[in-house]
PDB file of C-alpha atoms in Angstrom:
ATOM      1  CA  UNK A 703       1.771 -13.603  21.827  1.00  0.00           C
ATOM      2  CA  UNK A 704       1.902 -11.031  23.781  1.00  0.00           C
ATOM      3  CA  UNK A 705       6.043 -10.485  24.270  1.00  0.00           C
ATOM      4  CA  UNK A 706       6.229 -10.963  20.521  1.00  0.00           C
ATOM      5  CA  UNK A 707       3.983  -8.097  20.058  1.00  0.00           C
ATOM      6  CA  UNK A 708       5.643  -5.641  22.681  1.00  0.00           C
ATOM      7  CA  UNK A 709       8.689  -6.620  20.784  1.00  0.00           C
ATOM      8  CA  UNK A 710       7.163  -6.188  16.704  1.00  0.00           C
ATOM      9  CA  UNK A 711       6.093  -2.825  18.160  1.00  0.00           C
ATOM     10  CA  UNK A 712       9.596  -2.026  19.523  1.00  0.00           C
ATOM     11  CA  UNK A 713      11.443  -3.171  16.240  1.00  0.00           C
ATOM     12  CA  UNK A 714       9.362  -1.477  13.849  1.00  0.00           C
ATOM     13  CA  UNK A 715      10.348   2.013  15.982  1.00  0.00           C
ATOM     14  CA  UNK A 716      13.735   1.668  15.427  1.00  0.00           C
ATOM     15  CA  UNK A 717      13.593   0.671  12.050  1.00  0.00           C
ATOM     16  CA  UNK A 718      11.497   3.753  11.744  1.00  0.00           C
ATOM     17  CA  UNK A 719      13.924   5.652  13.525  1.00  0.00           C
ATOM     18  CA  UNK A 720      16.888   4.439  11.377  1.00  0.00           C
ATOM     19  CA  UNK A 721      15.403   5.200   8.203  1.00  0.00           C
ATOM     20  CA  UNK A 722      14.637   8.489   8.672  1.00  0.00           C
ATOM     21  CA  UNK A 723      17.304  10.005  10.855  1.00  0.00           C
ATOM     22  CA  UNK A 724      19.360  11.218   7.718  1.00  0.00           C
ATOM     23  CA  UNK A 725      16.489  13.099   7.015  1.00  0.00           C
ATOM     24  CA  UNK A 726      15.826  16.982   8.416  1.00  0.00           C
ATOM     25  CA  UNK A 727      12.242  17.100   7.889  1.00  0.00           C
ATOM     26  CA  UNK A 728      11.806  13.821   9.767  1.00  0.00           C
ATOM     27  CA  UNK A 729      14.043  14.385  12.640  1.00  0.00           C
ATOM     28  CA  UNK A 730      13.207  14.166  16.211  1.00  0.00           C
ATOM     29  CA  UNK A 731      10.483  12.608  17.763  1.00  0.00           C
ATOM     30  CA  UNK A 732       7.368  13.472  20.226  1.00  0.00           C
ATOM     31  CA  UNK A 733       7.224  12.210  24.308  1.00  0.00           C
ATOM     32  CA  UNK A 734       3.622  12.563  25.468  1.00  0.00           C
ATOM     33  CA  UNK A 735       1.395  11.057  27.834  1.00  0.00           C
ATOM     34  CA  UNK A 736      -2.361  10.981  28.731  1.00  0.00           C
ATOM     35  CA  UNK A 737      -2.738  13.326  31.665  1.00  0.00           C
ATOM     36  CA  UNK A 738      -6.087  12.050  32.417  1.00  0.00           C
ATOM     37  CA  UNK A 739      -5.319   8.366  32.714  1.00  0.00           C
ATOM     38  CA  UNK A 740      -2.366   9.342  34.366  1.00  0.00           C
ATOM     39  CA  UNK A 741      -4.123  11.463  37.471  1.00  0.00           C
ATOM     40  CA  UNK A 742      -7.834  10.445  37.620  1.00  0.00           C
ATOM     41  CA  UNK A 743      -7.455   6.874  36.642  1.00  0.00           C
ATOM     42  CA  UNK A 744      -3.811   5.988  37.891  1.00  0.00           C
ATOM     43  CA  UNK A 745      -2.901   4.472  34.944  1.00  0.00           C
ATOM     44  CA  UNK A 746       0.681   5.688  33.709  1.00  0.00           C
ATOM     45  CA  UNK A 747       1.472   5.757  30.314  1.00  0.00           C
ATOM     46  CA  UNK A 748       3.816   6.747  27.061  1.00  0.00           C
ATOM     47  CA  UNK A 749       3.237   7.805  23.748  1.00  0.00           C
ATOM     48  CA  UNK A 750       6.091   8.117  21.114  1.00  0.00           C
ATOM     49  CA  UNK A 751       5.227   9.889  17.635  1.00  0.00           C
ATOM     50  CA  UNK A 752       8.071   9.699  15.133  1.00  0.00           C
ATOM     51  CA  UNK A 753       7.035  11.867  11.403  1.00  0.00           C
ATOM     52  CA  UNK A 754       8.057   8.805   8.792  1.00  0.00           C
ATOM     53  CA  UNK A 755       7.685  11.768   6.118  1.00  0.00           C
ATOM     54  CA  UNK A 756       6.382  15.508   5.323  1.00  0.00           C
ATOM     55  CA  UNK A 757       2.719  13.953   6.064  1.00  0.00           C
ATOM     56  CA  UNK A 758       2.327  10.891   7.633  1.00  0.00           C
ATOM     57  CA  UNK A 759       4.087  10.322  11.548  1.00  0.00           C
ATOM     58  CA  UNK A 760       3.628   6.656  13.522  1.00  0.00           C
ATOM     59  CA  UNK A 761       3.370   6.734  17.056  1.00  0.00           C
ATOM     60  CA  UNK A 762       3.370   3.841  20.006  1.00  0.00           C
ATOM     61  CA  UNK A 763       1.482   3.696  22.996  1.00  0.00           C
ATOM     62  CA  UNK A 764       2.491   2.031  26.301  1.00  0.00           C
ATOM     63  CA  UNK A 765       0.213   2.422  29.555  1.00  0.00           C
ATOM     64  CA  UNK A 766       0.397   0.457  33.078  1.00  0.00           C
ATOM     65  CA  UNK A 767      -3.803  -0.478  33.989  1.00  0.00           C
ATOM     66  CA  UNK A 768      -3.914  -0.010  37.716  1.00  0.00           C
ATOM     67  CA  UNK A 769      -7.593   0.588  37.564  1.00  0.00           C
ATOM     68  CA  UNK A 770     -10.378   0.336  35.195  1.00  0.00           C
ATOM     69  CA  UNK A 771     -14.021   0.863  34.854  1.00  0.00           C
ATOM     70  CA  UNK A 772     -16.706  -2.014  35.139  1.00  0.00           C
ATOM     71  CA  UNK A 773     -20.337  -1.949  33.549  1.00  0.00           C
ATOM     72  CA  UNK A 774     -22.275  -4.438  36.008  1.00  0.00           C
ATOM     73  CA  UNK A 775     -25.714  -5.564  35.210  1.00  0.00           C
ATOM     74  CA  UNK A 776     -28.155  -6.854  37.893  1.00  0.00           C
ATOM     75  CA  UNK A 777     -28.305 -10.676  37.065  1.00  0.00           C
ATOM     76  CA  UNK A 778     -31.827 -10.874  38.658  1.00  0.00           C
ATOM     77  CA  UNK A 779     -35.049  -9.068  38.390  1.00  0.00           C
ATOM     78  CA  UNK A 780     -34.854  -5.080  39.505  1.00  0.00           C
ATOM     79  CA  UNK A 781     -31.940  -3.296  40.206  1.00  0.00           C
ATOM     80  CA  UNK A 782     -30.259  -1.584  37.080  1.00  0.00           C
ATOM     81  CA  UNK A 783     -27.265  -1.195  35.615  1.00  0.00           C
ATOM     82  CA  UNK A 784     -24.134   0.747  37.589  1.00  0.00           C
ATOM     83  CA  UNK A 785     -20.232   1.507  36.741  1.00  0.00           C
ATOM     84  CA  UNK A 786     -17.850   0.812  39.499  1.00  0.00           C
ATOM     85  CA  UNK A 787     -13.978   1.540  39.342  1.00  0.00           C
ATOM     86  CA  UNK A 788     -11.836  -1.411  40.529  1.00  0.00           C
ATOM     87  CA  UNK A 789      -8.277  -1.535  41.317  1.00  0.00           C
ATOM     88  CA  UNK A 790      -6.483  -3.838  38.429  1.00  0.00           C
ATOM     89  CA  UNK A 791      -3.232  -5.323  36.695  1.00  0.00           C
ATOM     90  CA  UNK A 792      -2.193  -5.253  33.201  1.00  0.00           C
ATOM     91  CA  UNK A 793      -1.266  -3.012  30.062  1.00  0.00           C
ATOM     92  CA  UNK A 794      -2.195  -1.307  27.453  1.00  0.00           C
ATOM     93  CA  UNK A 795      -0.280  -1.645  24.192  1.00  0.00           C
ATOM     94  CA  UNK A 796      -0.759   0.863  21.267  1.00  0.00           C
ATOM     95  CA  UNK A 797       0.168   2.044  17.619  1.00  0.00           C
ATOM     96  CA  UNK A 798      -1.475   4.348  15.651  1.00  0.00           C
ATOM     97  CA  UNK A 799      -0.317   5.883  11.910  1.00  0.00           C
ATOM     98  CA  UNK A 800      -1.448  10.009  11.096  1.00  0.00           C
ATOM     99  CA  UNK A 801      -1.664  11.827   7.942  1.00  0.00           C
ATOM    100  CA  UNK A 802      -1.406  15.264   8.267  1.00  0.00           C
ATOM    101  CA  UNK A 803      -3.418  16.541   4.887  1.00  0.00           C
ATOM    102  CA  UNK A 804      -3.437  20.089   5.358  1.00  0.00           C
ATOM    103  CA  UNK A 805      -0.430  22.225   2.959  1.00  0.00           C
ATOM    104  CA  UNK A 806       0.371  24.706   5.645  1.00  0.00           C
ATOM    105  CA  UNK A 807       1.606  22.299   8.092  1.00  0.00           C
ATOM    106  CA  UNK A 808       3.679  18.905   8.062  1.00  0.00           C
ATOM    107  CA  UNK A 809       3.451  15.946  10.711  1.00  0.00           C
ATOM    108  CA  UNK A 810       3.644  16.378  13.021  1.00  0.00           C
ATOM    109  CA  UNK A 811       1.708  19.677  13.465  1.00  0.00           C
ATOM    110  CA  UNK A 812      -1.649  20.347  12.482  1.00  0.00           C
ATOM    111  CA  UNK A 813      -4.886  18.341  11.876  1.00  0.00           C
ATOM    112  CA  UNK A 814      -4.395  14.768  10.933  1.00  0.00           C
ATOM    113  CA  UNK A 815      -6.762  11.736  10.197  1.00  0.00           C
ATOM    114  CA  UNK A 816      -5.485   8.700  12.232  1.00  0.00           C
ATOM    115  CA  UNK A 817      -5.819   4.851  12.066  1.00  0.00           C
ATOM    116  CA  UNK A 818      -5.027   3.347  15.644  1.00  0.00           C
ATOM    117  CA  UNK A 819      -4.752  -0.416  17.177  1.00  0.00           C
ATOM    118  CA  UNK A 820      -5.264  -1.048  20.405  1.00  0.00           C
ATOM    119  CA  UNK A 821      -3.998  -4.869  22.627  1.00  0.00           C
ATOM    120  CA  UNK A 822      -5.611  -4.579  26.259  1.00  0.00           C
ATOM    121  CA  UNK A 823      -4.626  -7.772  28.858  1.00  0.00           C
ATOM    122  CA  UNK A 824      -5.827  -6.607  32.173  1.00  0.00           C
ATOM    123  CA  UNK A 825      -6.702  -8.297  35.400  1.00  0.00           C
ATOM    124  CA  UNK A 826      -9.842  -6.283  36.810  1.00  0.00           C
ATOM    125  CA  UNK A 827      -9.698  -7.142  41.019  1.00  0.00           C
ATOM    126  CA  UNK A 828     -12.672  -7.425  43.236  1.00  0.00           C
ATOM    127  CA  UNK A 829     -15.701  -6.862  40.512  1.00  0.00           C
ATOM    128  CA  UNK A 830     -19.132  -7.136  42.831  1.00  0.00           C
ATOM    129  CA  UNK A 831     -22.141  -8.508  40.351  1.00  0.00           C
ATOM    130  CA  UNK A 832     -25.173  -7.355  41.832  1.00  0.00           C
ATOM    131  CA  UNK A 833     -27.778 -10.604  42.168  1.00  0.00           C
ATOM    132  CA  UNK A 834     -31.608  -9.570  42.222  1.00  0.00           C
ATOM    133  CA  UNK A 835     -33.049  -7.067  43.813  1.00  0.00           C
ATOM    134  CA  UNK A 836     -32.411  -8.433  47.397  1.00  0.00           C
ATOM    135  CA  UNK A 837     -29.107  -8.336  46.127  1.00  0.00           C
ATOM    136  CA  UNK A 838     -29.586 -12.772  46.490  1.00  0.00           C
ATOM    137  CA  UNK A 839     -27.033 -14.641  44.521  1.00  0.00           C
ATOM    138  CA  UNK A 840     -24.617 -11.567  44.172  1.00  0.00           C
ATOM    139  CA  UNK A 841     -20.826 -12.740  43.658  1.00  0.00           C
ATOM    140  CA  UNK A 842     -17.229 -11.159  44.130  1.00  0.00           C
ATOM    141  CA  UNK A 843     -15.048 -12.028  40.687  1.00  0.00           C
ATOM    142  CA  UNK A 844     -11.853 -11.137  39.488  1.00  0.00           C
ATOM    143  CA  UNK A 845     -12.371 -10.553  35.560  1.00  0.00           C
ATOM    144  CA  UNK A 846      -9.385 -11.637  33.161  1.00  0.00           C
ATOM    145  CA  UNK A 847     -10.279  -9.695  30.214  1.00  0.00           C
ATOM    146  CA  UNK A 848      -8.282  -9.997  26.993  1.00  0.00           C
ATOM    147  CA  UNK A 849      -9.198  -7.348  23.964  1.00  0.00           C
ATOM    148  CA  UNK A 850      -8.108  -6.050  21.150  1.00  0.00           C
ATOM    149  CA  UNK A 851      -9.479  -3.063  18.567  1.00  0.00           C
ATOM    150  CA  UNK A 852      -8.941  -0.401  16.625  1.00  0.00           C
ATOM    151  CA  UNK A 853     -10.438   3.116  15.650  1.00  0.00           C
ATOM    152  CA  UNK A 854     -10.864   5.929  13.290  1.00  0.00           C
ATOM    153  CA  UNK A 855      -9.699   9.095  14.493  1.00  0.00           C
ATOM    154  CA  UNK A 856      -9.541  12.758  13.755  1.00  0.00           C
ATOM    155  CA  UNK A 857      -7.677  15.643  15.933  1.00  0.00           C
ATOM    156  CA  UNK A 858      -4.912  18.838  15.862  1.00  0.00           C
ATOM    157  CA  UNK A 859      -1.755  18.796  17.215  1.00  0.00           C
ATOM    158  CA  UNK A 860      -0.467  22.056  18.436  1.00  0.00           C
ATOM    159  CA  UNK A 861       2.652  22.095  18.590  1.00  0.00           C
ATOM    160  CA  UNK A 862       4.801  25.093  20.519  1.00  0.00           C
ATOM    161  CA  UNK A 863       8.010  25.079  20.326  1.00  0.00           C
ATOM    162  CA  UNK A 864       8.544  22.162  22.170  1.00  0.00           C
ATOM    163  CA  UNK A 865       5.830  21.760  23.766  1.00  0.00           C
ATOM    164  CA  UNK A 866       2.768  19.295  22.379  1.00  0.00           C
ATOM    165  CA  UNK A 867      -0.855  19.421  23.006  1.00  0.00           C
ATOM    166  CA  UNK A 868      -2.837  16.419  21.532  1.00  0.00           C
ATOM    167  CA  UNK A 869      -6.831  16.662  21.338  1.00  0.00           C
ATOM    168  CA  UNK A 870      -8.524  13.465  19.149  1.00  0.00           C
ATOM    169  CA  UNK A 871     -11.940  12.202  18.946  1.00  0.00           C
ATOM    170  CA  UNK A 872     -13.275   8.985  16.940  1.00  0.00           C
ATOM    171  CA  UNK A 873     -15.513   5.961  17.049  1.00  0.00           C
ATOM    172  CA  UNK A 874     -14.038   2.415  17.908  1.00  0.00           C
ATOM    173  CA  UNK A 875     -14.430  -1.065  17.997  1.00  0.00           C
ATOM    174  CA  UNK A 876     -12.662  -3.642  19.900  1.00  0.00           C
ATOM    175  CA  UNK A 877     -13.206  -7.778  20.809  1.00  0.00           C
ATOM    176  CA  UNK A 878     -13.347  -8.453  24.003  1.00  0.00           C
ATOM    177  CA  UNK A 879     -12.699 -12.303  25.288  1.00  0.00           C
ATOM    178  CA  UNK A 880     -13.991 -12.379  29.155  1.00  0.00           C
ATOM    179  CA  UNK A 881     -13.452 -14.947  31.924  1.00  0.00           C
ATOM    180  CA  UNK A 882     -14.823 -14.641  35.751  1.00  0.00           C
ATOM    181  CA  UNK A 883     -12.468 -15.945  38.083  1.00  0.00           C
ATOM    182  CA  UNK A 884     -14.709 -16.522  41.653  1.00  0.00           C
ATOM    183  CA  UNK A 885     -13.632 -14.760  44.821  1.00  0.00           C
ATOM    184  CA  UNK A 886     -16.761 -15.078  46.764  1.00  0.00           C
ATOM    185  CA  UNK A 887     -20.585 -15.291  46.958  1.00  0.00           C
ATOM    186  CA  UNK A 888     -22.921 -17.255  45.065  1.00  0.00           C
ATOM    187  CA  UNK A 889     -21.808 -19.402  42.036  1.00  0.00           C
ATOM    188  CA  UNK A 890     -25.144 -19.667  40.662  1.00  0.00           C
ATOM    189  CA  UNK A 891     -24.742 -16.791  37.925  1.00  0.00           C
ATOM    190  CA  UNK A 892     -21.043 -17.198  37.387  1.00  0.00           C
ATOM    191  CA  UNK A 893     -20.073 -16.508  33.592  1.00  0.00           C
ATOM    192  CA  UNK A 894     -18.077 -18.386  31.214  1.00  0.00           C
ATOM    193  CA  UNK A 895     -15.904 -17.153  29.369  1.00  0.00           C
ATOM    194  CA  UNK A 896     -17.493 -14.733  26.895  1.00  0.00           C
ATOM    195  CA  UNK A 897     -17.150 -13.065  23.687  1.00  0.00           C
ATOM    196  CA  UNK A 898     -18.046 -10.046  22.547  1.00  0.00           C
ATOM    197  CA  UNK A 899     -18.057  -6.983  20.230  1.00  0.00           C
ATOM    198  CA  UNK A 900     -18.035  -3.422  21.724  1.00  0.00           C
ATOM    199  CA  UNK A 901     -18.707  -0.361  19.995  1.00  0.00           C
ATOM    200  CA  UNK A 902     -16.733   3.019  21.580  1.00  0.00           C
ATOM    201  CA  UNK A 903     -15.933   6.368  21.708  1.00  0.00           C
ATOM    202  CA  UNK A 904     -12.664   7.453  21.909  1.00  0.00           C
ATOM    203  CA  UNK A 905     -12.599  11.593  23.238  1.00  0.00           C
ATOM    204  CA  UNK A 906      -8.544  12.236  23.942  1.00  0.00           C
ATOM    205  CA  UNK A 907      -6.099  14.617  25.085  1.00  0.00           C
ATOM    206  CA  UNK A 908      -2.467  14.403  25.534  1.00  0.00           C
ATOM    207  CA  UNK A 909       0.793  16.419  25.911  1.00  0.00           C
ATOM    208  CA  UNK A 910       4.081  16.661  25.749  1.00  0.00           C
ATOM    209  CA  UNK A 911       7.416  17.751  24.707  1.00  0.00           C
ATOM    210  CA  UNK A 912       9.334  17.320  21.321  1.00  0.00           C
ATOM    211  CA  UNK A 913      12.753  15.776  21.357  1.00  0.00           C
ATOM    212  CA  UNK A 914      15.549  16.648  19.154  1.00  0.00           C
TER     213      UNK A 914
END
């Protein structure tokens, strides 16, 4: 499932890329990436934007997950809630489609209105699940978490020359299937595998360069 959508991805691109390279008003195509991913959360990624017409572009995002953020709840009585950032494995896999309404300006400059998908398979290492509050029964896991989502966006892309700054903002939802896999401590609270809904925000900025 998850090669054959890394590949769909990959094929519709071209065949995006084919279709409109006859065309001056759709040539070229956008390089960006997510600085903040990139430096603060050391997770490396791509973004390719390709204008389909005067108003609507596609673009395709690929990102490496060598950390992420974990929520973890105290499975006893006291002790609250805390985020932790734990080193992990995985990827991130992306599309997203823009219309660019406004008459002044065609994709892929200017405000748009943007539809996105989101596939997330990522390995999260060393996740420490607080137990009560003696910290009793607390447990080491490695979470496999598997999720996929989507969101409704709105942002304006300025575009310089060459140079591309990005800045989005929308709400989100994604499904999230989740499966402890025990390292060490107690077993007593260990999870299943679980599944769940969860609501986000998505607040964004990338850059970049235009190509061609």
């Amino acid at each position: 499932m998850k090669n054959a959508l890394l590949l769909l991805l990959f094929l519709l691109f071209c065949m995006i890329s084919v279709q409109a390279q006859n065309d001056s008003t759709r040539r070229g195509f956008l390089i960006k990436t997510l600085p903040i991913q990139d430096v603060f959360h050391k997770n490396p990624n791509v973004i390719i934007e390709k204008p389909i017409t005067d108003k609507f572009s596609v673009d395709f995002l690929f990102a490496l997950r060598f950390t992420d953020w974990v929520l973890n709840s105290s499975t006893g009585i006291g002790g609250g809630p805390s985020w932790s950032q734990n080193d992990s494995k995985g990827y991130t896999l992306g599309s997203a489609l823009k219309f660019y309404p406004l008459t002044k300006h065609h994709a892929p400059k200017g405000f748009y209105i943007s539809g996105s998908i989101r596939f997330n398979d990522i390995l999260i290492e060393g996740v420490n699940i607080k137990g009560d509050i003696d910290n009793n029964d607390s447990r080491i896991v490695d979470l496999d978490r598997l999720e996929i989502g989507a969101g409704a966006l709105v942002g304006y892309q300025f575009l310089f020359s060459r140079f591309v700054i990005d800045i989005y903002t929308g709400p989100g939802l994604k499904y999230r299937i989740e499966k402890e896999n025990f390292v060490s401590g107690s077993e007593k609270y260990l999870e299943p595998k679980t599944y769940e809904w969860v609501s986000r925000m998505f607040l964004g900025l990338s850059i970049g360069v235009k190509l061609f």
